[in-house]
Short mmCIF file of N, CA, C and O in Angstrom, two decimals:
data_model
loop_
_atom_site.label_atom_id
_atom_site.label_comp_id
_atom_site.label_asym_id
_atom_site.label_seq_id
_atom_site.Cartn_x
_atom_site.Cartn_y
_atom_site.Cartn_z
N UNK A 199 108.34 -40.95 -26.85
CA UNK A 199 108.79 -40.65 -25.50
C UNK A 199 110.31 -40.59 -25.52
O UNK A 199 111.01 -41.50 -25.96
N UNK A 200 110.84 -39.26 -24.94
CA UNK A 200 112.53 -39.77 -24.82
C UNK A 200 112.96 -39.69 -23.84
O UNK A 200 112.06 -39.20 -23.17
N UNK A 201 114.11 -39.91 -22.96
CA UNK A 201 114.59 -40.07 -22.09
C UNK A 201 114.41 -38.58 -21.15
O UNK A 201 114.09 -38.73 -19.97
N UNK A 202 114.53 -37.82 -21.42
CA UNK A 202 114.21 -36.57 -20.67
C UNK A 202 113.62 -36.28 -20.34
O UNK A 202 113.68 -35.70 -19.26
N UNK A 203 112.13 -36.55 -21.30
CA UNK A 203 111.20 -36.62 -20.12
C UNK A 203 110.53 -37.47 -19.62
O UNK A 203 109.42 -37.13 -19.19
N UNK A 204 110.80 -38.37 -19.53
CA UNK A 204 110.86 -40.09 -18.35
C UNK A 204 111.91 -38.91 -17.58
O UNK A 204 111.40 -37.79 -17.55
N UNK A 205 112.88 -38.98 -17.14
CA UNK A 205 114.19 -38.17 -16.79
C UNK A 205 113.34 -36.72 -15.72
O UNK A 205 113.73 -36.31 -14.63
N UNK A 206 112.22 -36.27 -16.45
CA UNK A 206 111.71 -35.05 -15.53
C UNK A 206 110.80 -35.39 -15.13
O UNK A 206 110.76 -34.99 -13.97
N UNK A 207 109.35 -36.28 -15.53
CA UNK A 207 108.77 -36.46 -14.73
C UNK A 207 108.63 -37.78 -13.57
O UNK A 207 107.87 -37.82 -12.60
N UNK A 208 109.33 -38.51 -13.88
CA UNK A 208 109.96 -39.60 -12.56
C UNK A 208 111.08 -38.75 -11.89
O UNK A 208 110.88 -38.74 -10.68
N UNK A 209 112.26 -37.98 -12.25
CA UNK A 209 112.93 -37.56 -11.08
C UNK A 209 113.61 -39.01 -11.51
O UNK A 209 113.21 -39.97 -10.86
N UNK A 210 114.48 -39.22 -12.41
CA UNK A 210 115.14 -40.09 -12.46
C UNK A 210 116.48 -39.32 -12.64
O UNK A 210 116.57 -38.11 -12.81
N UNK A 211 117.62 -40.30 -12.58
CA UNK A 211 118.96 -39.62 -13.38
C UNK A 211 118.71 -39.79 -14.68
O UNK A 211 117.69 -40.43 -14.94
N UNK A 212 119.49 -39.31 -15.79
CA UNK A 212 119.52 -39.28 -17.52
C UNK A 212 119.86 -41.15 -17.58
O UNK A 212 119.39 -41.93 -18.41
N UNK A 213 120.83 -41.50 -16.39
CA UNK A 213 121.32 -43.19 -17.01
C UNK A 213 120.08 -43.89 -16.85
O UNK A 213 119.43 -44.57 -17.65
N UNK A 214 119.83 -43.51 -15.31
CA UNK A 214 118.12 -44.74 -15.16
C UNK A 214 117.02 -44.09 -15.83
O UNK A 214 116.07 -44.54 -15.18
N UNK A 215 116.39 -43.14 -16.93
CA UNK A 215 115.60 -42.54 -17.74
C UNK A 215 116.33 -43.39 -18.82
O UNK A 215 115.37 -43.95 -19.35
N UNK A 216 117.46 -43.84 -19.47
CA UNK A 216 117.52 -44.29 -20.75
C UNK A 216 117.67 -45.60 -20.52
O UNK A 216 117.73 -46.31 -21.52
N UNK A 217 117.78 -46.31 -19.03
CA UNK A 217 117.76 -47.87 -18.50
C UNK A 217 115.68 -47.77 -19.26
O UNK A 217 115.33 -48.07 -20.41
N UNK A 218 114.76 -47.26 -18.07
CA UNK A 218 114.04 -47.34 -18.56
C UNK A 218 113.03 -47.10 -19.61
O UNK A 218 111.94 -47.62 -19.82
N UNK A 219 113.68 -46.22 -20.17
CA UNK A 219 113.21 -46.24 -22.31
C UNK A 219 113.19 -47.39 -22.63
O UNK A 219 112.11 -47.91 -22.87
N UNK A 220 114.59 -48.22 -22.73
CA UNK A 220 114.60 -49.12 -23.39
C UNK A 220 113.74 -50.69 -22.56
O UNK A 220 113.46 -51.60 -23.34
N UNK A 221 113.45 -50.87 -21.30
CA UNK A 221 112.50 -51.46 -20.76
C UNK A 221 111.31 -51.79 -21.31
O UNK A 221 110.72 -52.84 -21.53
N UNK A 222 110.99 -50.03 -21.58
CA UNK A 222 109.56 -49.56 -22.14
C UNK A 222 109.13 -49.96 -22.90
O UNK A 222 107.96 -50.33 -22.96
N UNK A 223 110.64 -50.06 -24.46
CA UNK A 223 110.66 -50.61 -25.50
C UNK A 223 110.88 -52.43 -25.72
O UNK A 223 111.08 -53.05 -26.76
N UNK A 224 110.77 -52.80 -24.65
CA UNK A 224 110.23 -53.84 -24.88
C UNK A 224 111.80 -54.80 -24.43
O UNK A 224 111.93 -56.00 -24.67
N UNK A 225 112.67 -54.09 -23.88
CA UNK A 225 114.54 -54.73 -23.66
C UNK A 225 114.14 -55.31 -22.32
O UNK A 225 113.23 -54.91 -21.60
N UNK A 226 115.14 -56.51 -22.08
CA UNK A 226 114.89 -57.26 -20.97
C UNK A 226 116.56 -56.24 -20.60
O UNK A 226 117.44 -55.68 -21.24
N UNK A 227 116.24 -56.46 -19.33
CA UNK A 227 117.88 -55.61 -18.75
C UNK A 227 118.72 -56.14 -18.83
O UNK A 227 119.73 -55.57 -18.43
N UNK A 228 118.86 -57.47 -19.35
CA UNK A 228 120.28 -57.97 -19.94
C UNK A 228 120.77 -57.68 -21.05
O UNK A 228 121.99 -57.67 -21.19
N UNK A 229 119.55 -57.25 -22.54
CA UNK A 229 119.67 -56.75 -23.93
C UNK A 229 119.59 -55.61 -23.50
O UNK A 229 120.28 -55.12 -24.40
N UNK A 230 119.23 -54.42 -22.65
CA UNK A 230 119.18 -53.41 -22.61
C UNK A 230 120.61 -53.17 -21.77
O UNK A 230 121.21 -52.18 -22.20
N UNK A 231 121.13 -53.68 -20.94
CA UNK A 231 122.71 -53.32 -20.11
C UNK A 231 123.69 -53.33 -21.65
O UNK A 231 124.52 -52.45 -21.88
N UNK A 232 123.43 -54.44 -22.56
CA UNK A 232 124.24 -54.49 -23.54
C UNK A 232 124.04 -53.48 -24.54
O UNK A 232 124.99 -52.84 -24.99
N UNK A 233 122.67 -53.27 -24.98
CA UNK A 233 122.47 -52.07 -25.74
C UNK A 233 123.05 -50.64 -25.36
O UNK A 233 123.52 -49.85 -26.18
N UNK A 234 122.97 -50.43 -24.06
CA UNK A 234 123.46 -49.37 -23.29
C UNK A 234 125.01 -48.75 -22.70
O UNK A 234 125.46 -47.68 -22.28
N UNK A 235 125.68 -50.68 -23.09
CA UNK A 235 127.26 -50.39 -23.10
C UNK A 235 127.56 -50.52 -21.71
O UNK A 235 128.69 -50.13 -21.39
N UNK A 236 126.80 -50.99 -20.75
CA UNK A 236 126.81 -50.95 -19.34
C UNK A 236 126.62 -52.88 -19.42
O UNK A 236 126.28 -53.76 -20.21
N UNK A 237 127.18 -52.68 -17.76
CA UNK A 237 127.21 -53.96 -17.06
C UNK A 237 125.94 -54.06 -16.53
O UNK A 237 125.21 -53.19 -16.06
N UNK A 238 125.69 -55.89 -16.76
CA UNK A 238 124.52 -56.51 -16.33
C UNK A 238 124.03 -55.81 -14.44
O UNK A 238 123.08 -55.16 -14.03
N UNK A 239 124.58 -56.07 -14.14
CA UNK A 239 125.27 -55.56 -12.23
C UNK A 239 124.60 -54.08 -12.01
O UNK A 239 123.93 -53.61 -11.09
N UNK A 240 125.08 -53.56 -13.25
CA UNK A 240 125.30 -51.74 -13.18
C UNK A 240 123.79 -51.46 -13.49
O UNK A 240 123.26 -50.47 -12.98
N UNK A 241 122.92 -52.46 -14.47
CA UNK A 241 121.45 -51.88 -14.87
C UNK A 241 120.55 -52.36 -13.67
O UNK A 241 119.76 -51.60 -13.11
N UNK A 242 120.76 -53.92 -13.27
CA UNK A 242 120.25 -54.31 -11.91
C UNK A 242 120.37 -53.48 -10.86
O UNK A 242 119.53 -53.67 -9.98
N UNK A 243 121.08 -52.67 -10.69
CA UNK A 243 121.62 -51.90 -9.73
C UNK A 243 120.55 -50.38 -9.60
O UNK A 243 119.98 -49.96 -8.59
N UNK A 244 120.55 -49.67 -11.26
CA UNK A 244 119.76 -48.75 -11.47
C UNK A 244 118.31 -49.13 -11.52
O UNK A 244 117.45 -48.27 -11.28
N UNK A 245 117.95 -50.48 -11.84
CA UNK A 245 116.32 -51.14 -11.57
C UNK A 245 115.78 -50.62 -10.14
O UNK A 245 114.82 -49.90 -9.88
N UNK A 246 116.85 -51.32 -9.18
CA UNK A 246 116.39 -51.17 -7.92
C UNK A 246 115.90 -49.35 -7.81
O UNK A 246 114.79 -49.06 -7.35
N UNK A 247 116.78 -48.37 -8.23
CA UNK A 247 116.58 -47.46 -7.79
C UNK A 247 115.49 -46.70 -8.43
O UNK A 247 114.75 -45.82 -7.99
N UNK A 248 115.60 -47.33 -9.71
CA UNK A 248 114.19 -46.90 -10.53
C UNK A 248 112.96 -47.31 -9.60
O UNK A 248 112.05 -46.50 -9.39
N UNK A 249 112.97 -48.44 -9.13
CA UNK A 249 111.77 -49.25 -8.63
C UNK A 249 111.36 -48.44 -7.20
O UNK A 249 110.22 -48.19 -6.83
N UNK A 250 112.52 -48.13 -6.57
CA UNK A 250 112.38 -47.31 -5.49
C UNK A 250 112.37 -45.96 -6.06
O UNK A 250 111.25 -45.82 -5.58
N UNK A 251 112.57 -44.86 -6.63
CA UNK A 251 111.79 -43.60 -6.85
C UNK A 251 110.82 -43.44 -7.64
O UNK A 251 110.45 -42.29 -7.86
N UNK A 252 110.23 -44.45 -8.23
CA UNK A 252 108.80 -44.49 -8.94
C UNK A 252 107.63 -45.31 -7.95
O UNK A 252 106.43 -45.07 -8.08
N UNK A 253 108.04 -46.11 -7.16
CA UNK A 253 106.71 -46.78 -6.29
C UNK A 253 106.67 -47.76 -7.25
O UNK A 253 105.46 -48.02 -7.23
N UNK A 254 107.22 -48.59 -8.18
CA UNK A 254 107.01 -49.76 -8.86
C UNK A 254 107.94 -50.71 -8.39
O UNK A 254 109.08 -50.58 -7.93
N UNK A 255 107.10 -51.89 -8.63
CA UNK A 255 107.42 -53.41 -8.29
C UNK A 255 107.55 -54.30 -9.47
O UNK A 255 107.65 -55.52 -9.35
N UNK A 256 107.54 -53.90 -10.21
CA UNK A 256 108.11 -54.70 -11.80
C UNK A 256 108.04 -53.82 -12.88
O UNK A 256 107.64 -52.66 -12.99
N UNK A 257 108.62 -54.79 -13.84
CA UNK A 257 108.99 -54.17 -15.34
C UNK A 257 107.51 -53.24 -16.17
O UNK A 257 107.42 -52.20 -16.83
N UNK A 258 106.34 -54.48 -15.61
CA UNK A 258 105.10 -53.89 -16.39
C UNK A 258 104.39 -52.68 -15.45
O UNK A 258 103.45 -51.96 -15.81
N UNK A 259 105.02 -52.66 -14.28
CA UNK A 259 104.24 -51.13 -13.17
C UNK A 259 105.11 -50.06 -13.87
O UNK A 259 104.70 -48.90 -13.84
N UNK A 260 106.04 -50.28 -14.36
CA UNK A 260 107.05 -49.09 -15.13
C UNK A 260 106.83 -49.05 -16.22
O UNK A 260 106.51 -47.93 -16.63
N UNK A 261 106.85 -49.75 -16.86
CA UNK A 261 105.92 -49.40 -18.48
C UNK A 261 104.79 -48.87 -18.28
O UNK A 261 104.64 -47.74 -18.73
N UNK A 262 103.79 -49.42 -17.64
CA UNK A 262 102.77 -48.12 -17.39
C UNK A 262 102.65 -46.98 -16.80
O UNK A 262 101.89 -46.05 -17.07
N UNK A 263 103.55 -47.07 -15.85
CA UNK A 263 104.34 -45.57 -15.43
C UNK A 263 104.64 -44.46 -16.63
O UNK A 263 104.17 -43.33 -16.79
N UNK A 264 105.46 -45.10 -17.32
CA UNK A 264 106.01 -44.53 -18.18
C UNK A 264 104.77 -43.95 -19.46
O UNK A 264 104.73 -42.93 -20.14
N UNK A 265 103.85 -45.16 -19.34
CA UNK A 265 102.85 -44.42 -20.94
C UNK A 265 101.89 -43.54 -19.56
O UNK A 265 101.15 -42.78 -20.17
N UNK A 266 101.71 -43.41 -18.46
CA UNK A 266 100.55 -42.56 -17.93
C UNK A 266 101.60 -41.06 -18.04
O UNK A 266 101.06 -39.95 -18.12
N UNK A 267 102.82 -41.19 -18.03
CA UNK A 267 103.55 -39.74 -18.25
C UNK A 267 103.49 -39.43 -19.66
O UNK A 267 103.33 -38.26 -19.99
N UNK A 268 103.61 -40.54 -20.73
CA UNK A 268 103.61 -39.54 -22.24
C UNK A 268 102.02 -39.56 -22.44
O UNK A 268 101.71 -38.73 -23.30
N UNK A 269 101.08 -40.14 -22.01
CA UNK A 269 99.48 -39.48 -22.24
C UNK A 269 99.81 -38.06 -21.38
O UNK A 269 99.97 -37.02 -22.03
N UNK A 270 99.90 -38.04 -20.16
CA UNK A 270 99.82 -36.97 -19.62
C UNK A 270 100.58 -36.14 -20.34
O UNK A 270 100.31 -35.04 -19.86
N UNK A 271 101.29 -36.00 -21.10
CA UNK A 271 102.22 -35.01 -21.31
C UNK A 271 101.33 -34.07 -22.79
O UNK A 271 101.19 -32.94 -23.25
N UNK A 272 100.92 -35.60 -23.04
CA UNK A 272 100.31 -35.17 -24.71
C UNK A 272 99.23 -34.75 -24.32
O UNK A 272 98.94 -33.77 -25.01
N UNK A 273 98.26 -35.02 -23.36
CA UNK A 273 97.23 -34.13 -23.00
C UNK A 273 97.60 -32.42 -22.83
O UNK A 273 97.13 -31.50 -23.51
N UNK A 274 98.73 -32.31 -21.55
CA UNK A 274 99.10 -30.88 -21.89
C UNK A 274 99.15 -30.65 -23.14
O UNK A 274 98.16 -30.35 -23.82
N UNK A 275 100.29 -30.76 -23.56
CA UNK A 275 100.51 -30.18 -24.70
C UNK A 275 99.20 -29.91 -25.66
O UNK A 275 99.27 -28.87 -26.32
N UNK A 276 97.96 -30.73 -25.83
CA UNK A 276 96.40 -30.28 -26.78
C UNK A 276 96.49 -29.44 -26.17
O UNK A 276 96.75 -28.31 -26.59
N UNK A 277 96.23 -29.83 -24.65
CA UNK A 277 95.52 -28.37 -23.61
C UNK A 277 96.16 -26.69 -24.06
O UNK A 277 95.51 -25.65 -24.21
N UNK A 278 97.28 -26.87 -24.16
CA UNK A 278 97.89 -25.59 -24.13
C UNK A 278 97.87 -25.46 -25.82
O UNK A 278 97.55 -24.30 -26.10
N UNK A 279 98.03 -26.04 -26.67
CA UNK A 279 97.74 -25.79 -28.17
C UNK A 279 95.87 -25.11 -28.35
O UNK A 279 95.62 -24.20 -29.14
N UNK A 280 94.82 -25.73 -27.50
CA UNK A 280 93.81 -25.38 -27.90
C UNK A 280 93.54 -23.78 -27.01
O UNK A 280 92.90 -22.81 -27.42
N UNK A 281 94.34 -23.96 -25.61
CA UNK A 281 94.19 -22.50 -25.37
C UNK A 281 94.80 -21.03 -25.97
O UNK A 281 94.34 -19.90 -25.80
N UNK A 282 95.93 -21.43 -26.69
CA UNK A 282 96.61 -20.42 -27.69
C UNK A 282 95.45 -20.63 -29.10
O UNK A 282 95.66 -19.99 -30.13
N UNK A 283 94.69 -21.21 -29.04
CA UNK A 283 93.54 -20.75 -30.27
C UNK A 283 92.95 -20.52 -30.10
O UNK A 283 92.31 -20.37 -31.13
N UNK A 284 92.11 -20.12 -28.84
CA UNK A 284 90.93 -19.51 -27.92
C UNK A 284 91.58 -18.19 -28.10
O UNK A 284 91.01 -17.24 -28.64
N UNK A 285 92.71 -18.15 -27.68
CA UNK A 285 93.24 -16.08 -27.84
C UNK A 285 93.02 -15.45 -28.61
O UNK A 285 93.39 -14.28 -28.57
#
């Protein structure tokens, strides 16, 4: 999964898509503000807004957020691989 598309299908910005990658990956937002080169303040800040344009209420409603978009994505992608071999 990379940030872009967390980034397109949440309708996030690129900063709160790579806040929540590293969530995903398992970063508490204090190792992830530091991994990211950002202030503790500044990732708390992008949580909230993550939490408010996804409909999630914690870290684990966004991690599963996040894997129901890369299944979904990888489903397209068979879908459209097996219909270019039907042609």
């Amino acid at each position: 999964m990379q940030a872009n598309a967390i980034q397109r299908s949440l309708d996030l910005s690129l900063a709160e898509s790579k806040l929540a990658l590293a969530i995903f990956h398992g970063l508490s937002v204090q190792h992830a503000a530091r991994s990211l080169g950002r202030s503790y303040n500044t990732c708390k800040t992008q949580m909230k807004a993550i939490y408010l344009k996804t409909g999630c209420a914690s870290q684990a409603e966004l991690v599963k957020k996040i894997m129901l978009v890369g299944f979904a994505s990888l489903v397209d992608q068979n879908a459209a691989g097996v219909l270019r071999s039907v042609r």
